[in-house]
Coordinates of C-alpha atoms and ligand atoms in Angstrom, one line a residue:
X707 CA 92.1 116.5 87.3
X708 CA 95.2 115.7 90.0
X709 CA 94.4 112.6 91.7
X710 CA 97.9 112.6 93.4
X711 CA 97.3 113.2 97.4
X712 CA 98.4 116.6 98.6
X713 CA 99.3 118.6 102.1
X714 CA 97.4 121.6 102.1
X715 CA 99.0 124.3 104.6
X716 CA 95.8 125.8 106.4
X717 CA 97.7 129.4 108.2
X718 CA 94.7 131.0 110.5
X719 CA 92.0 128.2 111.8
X720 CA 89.4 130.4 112.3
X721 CA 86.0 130.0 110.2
X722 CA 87.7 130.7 107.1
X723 CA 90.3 128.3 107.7
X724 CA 88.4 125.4 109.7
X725 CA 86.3 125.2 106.5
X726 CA 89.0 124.3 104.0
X727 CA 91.2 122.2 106.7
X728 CA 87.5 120.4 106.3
X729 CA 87.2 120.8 102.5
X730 CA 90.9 119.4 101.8
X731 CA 90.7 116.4 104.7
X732 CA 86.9 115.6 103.0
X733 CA 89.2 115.3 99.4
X734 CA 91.6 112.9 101.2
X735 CA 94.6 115.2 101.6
X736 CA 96.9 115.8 104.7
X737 CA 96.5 119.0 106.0
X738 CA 99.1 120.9 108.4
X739 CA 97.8 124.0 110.3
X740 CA 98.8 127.3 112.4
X741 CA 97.3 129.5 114.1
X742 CA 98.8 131.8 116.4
X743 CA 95.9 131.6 119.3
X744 CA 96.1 129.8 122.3
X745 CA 93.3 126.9 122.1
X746 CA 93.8 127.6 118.2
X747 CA 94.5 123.6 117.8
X748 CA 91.0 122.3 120.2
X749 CA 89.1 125.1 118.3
X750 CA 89.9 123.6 115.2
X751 CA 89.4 119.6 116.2
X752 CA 85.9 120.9 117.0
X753 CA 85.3 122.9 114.1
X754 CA 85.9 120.2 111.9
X755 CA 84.0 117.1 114.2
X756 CA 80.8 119.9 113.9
X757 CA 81.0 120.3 110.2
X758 CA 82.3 116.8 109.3
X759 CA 78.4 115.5 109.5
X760 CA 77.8 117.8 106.7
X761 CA 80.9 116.8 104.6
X762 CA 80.0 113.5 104.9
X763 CA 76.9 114.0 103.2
X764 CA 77.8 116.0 100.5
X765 CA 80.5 113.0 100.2
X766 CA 84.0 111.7 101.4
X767 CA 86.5 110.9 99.3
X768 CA 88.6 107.5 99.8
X769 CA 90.9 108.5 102.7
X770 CA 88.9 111.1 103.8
X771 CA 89.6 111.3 107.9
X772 CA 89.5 113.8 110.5
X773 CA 92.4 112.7 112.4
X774 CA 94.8 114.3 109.0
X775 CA 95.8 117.2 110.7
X776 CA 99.0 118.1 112.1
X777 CA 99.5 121.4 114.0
X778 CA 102.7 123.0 112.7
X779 CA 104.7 125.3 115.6
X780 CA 105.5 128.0 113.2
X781 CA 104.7 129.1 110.0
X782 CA 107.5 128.9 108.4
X783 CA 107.7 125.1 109.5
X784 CA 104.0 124.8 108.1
X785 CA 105.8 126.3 104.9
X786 CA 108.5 123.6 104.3
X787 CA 105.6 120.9 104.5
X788 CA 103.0 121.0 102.5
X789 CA 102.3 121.5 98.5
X790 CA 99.6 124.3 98.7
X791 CA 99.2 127.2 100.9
X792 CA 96.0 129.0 102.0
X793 CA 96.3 131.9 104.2
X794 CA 93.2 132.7 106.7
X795 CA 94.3 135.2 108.7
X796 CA 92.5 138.2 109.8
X797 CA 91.3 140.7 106.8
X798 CA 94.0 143.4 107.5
X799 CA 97.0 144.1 105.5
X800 CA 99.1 145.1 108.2
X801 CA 98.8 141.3 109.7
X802 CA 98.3 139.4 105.8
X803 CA 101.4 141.4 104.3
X804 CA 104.0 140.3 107.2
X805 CA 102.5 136.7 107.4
X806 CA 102.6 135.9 103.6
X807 CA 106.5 137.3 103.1
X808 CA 107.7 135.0 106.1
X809 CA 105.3 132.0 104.4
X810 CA 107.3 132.6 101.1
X811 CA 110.8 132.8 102.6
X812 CA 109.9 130.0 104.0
X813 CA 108.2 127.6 101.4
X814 CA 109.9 126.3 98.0
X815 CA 109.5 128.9 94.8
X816 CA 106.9 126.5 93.4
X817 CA 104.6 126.4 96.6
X818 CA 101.4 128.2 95.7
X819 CA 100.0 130.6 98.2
X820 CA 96.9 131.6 98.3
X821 CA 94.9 134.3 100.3
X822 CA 91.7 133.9 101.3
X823 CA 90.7 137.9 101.5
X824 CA 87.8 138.6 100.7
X825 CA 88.8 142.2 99.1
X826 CA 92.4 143.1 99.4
X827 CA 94.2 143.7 96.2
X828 CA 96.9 140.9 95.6
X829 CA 99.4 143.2 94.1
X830 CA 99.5 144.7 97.4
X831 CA 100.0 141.2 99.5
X832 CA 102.8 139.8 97.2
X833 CA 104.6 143.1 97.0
X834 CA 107.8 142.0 98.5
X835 CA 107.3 138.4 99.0
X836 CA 109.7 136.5 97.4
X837 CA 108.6 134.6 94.3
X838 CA 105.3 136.7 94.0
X839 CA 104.5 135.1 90.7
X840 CA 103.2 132.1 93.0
X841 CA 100.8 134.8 95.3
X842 CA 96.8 135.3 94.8
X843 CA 93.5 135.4 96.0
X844 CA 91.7 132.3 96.7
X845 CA 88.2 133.8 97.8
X846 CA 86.0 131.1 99.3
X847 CA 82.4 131.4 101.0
X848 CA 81.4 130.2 104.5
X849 CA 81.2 127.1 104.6
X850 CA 84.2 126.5 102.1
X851 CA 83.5 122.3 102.9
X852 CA 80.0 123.1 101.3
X853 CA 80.3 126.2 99.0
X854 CA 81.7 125.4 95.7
X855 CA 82.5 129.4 94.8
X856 CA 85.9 130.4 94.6
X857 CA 87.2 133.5 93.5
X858 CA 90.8 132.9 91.7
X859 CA 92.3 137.0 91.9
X860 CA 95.7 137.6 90.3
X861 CA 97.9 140.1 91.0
X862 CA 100.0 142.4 88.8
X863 CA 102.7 139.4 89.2
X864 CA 101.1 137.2 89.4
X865 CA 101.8 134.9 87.0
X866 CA 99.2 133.1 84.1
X867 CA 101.0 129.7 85.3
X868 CA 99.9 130.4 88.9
X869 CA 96.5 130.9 87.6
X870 CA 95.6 127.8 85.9
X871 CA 97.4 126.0 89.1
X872 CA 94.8 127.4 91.1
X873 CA 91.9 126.7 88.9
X874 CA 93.5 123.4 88.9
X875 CA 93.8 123.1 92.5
X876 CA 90.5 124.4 92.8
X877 CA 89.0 122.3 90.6
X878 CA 90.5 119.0 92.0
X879 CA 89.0 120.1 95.7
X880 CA 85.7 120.2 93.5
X881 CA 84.8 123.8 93.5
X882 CA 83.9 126.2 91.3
X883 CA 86.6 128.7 90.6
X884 CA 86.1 131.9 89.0
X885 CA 88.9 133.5 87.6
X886 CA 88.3 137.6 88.0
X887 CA 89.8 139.2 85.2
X888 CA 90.2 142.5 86.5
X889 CA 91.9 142.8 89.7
X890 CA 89.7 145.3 92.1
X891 CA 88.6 145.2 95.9
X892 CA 86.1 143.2 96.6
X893 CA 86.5 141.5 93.8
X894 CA 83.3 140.1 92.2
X895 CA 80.9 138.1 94.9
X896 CA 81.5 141.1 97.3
X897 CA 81.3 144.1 95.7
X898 CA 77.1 142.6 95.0
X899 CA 76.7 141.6 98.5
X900 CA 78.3 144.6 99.9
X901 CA 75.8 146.4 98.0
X902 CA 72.5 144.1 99.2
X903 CA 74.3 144.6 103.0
X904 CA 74.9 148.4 102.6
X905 CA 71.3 149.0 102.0
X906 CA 70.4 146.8 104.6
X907 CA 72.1 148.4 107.2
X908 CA 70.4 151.7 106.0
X909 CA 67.2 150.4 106.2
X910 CA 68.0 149.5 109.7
X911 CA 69.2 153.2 110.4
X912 CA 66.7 154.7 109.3
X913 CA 64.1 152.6 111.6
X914 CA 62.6 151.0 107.9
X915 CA 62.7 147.7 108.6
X916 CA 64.3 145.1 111.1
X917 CA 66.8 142.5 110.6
X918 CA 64.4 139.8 110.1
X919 CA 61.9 142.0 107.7
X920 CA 65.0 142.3 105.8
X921 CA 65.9 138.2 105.7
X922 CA 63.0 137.5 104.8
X923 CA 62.6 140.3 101.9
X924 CA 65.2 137.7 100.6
X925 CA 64.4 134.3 102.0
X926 CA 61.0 133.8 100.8
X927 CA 61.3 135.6 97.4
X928 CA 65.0 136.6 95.6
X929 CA 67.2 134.0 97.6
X930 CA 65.7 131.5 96.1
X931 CA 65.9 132.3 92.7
X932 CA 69.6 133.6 93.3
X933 CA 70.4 129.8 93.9
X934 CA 70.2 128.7 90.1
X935 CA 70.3 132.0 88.0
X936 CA 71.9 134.2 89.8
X937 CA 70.6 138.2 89.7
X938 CA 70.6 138.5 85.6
X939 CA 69.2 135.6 84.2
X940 CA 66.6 136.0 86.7
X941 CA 65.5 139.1 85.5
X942 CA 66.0 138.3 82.1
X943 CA 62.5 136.5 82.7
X944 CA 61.1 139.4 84.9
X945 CA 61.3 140.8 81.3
X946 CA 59.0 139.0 79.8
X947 CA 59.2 137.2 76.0
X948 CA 61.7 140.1 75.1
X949 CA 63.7 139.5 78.1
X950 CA 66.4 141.5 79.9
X951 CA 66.0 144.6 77.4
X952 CA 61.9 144.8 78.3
X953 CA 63.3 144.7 81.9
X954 CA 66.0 147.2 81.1
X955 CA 63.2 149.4 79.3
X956 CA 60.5 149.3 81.9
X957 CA 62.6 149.5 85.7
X958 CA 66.0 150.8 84.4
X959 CA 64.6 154.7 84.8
X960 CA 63.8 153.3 88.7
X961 CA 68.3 153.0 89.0
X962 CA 67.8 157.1 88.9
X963 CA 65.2 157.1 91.3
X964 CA 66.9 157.4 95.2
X965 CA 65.9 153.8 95.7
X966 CA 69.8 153.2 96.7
X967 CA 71.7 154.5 98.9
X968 CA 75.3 154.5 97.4
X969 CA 77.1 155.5 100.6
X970 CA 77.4 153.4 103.7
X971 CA 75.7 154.4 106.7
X972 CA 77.9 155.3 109.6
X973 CA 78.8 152.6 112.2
X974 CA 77.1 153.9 115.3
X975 CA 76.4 151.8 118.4
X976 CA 72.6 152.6 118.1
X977 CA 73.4 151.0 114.6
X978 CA 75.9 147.9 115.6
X979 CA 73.0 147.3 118.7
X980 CA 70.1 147.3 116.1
X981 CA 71.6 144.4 113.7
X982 CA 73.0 142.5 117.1
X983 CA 69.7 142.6 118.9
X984 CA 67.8 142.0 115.8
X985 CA 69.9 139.0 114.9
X986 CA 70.0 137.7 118.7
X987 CA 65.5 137.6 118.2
X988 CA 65.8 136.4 115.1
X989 CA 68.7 133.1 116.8
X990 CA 65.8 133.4 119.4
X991 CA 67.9 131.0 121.7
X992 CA 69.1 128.9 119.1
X993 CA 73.3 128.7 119.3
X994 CA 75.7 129.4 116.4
X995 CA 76.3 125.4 116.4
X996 CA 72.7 124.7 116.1
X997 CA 72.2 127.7 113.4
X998 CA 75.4 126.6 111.3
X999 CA 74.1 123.3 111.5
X1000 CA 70.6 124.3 110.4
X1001 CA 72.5 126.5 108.0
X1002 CA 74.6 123.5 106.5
X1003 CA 71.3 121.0 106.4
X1004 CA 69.1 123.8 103.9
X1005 CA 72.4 124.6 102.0
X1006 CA 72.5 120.7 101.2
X1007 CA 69.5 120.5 100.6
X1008 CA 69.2 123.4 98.2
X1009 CA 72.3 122.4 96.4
X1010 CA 71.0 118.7 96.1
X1011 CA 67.8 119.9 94.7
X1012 CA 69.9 121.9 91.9
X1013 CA 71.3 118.5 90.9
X1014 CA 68.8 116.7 88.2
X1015 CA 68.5 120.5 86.9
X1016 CA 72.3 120.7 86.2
X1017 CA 72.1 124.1 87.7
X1018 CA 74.5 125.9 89.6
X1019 CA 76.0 124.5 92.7
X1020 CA 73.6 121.1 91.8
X1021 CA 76.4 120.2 88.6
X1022 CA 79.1 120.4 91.0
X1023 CA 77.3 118.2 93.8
X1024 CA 76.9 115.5 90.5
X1025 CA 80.4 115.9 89.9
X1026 CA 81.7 115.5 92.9
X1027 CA 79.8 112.0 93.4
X1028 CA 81.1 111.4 89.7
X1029 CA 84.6 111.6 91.1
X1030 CA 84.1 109.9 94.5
X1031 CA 82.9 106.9 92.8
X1032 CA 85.9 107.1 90.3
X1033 CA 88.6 107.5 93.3
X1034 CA 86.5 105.0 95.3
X1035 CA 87.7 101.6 96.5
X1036 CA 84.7 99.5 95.0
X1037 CA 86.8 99.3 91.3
X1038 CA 83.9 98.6 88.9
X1039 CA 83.4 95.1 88.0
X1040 CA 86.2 93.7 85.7
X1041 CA 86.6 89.7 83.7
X1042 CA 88.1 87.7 86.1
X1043 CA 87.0 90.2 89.3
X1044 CA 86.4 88.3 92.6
X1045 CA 82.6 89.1 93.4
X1046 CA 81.1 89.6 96.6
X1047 CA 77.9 87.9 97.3
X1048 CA 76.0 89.9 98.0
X1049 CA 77.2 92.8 97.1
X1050 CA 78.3 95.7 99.2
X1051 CA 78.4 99.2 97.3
X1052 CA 76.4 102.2 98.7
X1053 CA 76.2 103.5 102.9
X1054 CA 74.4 106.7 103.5
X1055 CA 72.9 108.2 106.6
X1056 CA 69.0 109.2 106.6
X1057 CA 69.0 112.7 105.1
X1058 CA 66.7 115.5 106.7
X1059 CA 65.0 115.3 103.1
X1060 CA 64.4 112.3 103.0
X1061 CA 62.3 112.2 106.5
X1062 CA 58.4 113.3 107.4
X1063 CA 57.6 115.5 110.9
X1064 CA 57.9 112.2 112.9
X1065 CA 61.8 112.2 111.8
X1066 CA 61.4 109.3 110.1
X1067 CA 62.4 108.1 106.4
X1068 CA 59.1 108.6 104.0
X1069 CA 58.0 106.1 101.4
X1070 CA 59.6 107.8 98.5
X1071 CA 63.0 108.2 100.4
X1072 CA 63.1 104.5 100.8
X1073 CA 62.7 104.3 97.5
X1074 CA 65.6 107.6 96.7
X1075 CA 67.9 105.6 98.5
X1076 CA 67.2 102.2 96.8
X1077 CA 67.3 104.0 93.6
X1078 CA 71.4 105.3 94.9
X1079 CA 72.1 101.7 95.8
X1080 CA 70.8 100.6 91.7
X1081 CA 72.9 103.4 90.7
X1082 CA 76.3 102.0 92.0
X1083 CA 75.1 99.0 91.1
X1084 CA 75.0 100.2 87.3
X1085 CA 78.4 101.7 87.7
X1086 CA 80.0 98.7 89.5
X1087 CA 78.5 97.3 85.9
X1088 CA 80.0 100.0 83.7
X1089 CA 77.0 102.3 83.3
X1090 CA 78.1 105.5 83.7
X1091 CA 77.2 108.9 82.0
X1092 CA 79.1 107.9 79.0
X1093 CA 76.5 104.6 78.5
X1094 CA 73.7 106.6 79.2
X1095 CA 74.9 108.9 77.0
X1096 CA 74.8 107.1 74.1
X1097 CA 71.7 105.9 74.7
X1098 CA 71.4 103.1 76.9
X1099 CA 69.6 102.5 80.1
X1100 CA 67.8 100.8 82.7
X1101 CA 63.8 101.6 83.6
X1102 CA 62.5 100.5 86.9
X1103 CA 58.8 98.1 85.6
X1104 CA 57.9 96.9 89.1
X1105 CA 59.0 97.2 92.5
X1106 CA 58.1 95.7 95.9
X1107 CA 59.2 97.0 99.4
X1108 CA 58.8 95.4 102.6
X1109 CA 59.7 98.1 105.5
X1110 CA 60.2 95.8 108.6
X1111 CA 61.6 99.2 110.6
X1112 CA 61.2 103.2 110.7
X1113 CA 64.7 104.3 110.2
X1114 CA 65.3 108.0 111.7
X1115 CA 67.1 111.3 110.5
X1116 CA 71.1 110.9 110.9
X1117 CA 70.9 107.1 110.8
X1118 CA 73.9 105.6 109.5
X1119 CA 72.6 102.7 106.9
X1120 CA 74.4 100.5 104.4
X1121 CA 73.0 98.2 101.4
X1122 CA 73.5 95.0 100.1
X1123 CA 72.6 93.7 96.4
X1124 CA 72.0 90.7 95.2
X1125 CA 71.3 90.1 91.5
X1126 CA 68.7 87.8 91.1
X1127 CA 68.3 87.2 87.8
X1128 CA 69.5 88.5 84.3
X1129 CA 68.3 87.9 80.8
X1130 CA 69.0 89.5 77.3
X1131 CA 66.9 92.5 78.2
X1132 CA 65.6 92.1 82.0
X1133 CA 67.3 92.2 85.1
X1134 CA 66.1 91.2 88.9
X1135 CA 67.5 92.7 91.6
X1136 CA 67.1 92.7 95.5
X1137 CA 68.7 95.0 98.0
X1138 CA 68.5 95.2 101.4
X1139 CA 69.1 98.2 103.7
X1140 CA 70.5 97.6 107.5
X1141 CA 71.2 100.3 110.4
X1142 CA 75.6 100.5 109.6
X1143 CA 75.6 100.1 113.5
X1144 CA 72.9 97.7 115.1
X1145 CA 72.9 95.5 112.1
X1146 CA 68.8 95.8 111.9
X1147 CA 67.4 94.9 108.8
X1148 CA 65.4 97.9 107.8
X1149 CA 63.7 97.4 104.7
X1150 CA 64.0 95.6 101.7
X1151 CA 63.4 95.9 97.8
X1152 CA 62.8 93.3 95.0
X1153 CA 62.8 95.0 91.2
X1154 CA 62.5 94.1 87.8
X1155 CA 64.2 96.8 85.5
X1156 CA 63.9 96.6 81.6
X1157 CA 67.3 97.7 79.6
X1158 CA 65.9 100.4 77.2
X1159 CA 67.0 102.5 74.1
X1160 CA 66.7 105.9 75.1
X1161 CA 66.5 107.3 71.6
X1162 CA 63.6 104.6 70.2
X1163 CA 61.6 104.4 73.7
X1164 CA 61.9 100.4 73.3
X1165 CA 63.7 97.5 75.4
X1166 CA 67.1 96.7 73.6
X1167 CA 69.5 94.1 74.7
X1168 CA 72.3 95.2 77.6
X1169 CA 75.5 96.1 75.7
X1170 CA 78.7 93.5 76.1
X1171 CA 80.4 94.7 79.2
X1172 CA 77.7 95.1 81.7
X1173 CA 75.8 92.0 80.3
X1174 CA 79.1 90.3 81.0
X1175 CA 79.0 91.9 84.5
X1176 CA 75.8 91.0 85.3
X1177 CA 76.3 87.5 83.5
X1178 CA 79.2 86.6 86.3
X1179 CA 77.3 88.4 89.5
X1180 CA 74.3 86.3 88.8
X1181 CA 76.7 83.2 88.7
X1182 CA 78.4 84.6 92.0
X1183 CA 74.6 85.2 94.0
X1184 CA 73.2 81.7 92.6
X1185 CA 74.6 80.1 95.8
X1186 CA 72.9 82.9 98.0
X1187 CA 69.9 82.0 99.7
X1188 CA 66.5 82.8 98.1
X1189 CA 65.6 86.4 100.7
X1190 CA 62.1 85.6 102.1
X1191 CA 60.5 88.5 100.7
X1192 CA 61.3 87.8 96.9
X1193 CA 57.7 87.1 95.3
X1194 CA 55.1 88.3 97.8
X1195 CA 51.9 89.3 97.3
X1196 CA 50.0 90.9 99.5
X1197 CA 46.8 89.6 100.4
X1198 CA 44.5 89.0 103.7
X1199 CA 44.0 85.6 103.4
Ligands
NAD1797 N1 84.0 134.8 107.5 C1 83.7 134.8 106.2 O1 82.5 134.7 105.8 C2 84.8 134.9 105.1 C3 84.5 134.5 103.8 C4 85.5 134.5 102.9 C5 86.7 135.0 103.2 N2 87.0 135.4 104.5 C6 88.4 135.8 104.7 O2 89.1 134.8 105.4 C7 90.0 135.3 106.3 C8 89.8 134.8 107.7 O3 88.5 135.2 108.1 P1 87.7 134.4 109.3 O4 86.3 134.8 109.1 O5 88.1 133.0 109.3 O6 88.3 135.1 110.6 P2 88.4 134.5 112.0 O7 88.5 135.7 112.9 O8 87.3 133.5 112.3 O9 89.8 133.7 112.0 C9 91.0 134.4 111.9 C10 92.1 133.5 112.5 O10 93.4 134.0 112.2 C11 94.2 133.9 113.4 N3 95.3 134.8 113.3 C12 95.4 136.0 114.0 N4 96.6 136.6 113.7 C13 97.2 135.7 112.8 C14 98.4 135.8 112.1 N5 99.3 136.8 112.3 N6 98.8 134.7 111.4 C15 97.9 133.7 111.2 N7 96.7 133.6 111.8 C16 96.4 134.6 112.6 C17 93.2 134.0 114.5 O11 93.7 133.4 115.7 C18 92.0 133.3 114.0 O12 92.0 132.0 114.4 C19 89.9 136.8 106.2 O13 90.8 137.3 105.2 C20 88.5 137.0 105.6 O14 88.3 138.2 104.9 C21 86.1 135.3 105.5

């Protein structure tokens, strides 16, 4: 992984490219953008203040700020600036095949640049480019600051070097790039949802069904198993014990029944009219800004809940905190470290999972984000995957909150620690959790956690380093005052 910083060129700020110019500033980089519109530059300031709410939550890296962005004038002087190019413009050869020859002229034979197509063949965008070793297909999804997918598409020159820089680049803005081996149109992501769309639109033709029969034919039922397994796997357990080949065996003659309709419908107005009116009832007054955000909320939330499975998009949202906490300023405790007392190491707002139908945090999410602010506690201590790995951890025995005050959806909050305690095998902690902006105190935790050996199921003593950790915190938070909630009990009388 490249932790060096980057300018990422970002040609065409439409939705396409706002989303990366989001995705790359999120990461920490500089980006420099062009776009040929009049307004192009105000669009793209509010594209990225409406979607940065969102990239904040799935995480910021250190130096992650809005305000890195620089409109270039032209795109050749984008091209002499930055490291890494992404094109965004419009999907049409005749504007793309232009655009990338003058980005190449203009930009050093190492400069990688990438297309964001979603189905033109890269043989046919770097055909006459200079250097078209360094030209392919980046294929993101909308919204590229939330969607880990990538497609990586080579050309026919495209070179193997090019390649692995891109799933390297890729990789470092924390995505998930798949390389498609074979170059063809639509490459992979789109040829299936081409396929789900085509039929759609048919079924709206032929007066089957309307738009929102159709969403939620795959909202309430195939969507959400699409998430983690994607369309195989899935029915690899509609199959039963044997699986995919039972599944194969009992609906593969239904492929030769006319239940598809392999040719597209034509585009008529009665047609275009029935999917725009249909969507319009189903936005039922709602704006695209309220949608997307609505959109980016359940995408969150469906990518967080992926996490403790390790599934899909949830290993990427792991690794992506993995690597914020790595890059972050907070170094993990080391001999001789200064201390702060208390400590300082984990902010969040109030998620919208984490709240009930008053919009207010829940009991268990007070205790979700108590359990984050243990976590970077064990990591400013040096437990990490790697310790747990081997078989060490912590186990909450007994924990007591005091909520002094409801804290609300989109509330900015920040935590303090203070180690109370620490013996061979026991630790005592107390955090505290304040509004970031009024300064409230909101609630507060006192906990006793037992170290443990995974493998044996019994207490074991806390290895060197973080015993050493905790040995010098405790020493630091002596001198803090006792917090007047530590050793209640409730009672009446
Ligand atoms: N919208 C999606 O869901 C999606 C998903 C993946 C990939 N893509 C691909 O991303 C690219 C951009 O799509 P979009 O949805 O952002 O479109 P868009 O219409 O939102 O944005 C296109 C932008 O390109 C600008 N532009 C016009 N001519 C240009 C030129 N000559 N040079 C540079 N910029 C120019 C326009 O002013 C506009 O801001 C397309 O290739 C599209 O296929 C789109």
């Amino acid at each position: 992984m490249s932790t060096s910083a980057k300018t990422i060129g970002v040609v065409g700020t439409g939705v396409i490219g706002a989303g990366w110019a989001v995705r790359a500033l999120s990461r920490g980089y500089d980006v420099v953008a062009w776009d040929p519109a009049t307004g192009a530059q105000d669009k793209l300031h509010s594209a990225i203040e409406r979607a940065w709410p969102a990239a904040t939550k799935l995480g910021l890296f250190p130096g992650a700020d809005q305000s890195r962005v620089d409109f270039a004038s032209t795109p050749e002087e984008l091209a002499s600036r930055v490291d890494w190019i992404q094109e965004n413009a419009p999907e049409n050869e005749e504007v793309k095949r232009p655009l990338l020859r003058s980005l190449a002229a203009a930009s050093g034979p190492d400069t990688i640049i990438a297309s964001s197509s979603s189905g033109l063949l890269p043989s046919r965008l770097q055909d006459g480019c200079e250097h078209p070793e360094r030209i392919l297909i980046g294929h993101p999804f909308n919204p590229v600051y939330l969607l880990p997918l990538v497609e990586v598409v080579g050309g026919k020159q495209t070179s193997k070097a090019t390649i692995e820089a891109a799933v390297a680049h890729y990789d470092d803005l924390v995505m998930h790039p798949l390389v498609v081996r074979h170059e063809i149109e639509g490459y992979l992501s789109d040829r299936l949802q081409e396929a789900l769309w085509r039929e759609a639109l048919h079924l709206v033709n032929d007066g089957i069904a309307t738009t929102e029969e159709l969403d939620d034919a795959v909202a309430y039922g195939p969507g959400i198993r699409w998430a983690g397994m994607g369309t195989n796997l899935t029915f690899h357990l509609a199959g039963g014990e044997q699986g995919m080949r039972h599944m194969l065996h009992q609906f593969g003659p239904a492929l030769k029944l006319p239940w598809t309709k392999l040719v597209a419908p034509e585009l008529t107005d009665e047609l275009i009219e029935a999917m725009a009116s249909g969507c319009a009832d189903q936005a039922d007054g709602r704006s695209i800004a309220e949608l997307e955000q609505l959109r980016d909320d359940y995408v969150l939330s469906v990518m967080r809940s992926l996490r403790p499975l390790d599934l899909g998009a949830g290993r990427i949202v792991a690794e992506r905190e993995a690597r914020i906490h790595e890059s972050s300023a907070v170094q993990p405790w080391n001999e001789g470290a200064d201390i702060d007392a208390p400590l300082e190491l984990y902010s969040a707002v109030v998620e919208p999972d984490w709240v009930d139908y008053n919009d207010h945090m829940t009991e268990a999410a007070f205790l979700t984000a108590f359990g984050w602010a243990s976590d970077k506690l064990f990591r400013f201590i040096g437990i990490d995957e790697a310790y747990r790995g081997a078989g060490h951890t912590f186990f909450t025995v007994e924990t007591h909150l005091n909520y002094l005050r409801e804290a609300s959806l989109g509330e900015p909050l920040r935590f303090t620690t203070q180690v109370l305690g620490v013996g061979d095998k026991r630790l005592h902690i107390f955090h505290s959790m304040y509004h970031r902006e009024s300064g409230e105190l909101l609630c507060t935790t006192e906990q006793m956690l037992l170290h443990v050996d995974t493998g044996s199921e019994r207490t074991a003593p806390i290895l060197a380093h973080p015993a050493a950790a905790l040995a010098a915190i405790a020493g630091a938070h002596r001198s803090l005052p006792k917090p007047d909630q530590v050793g209640h009990t409730i009672g009446v009388s």
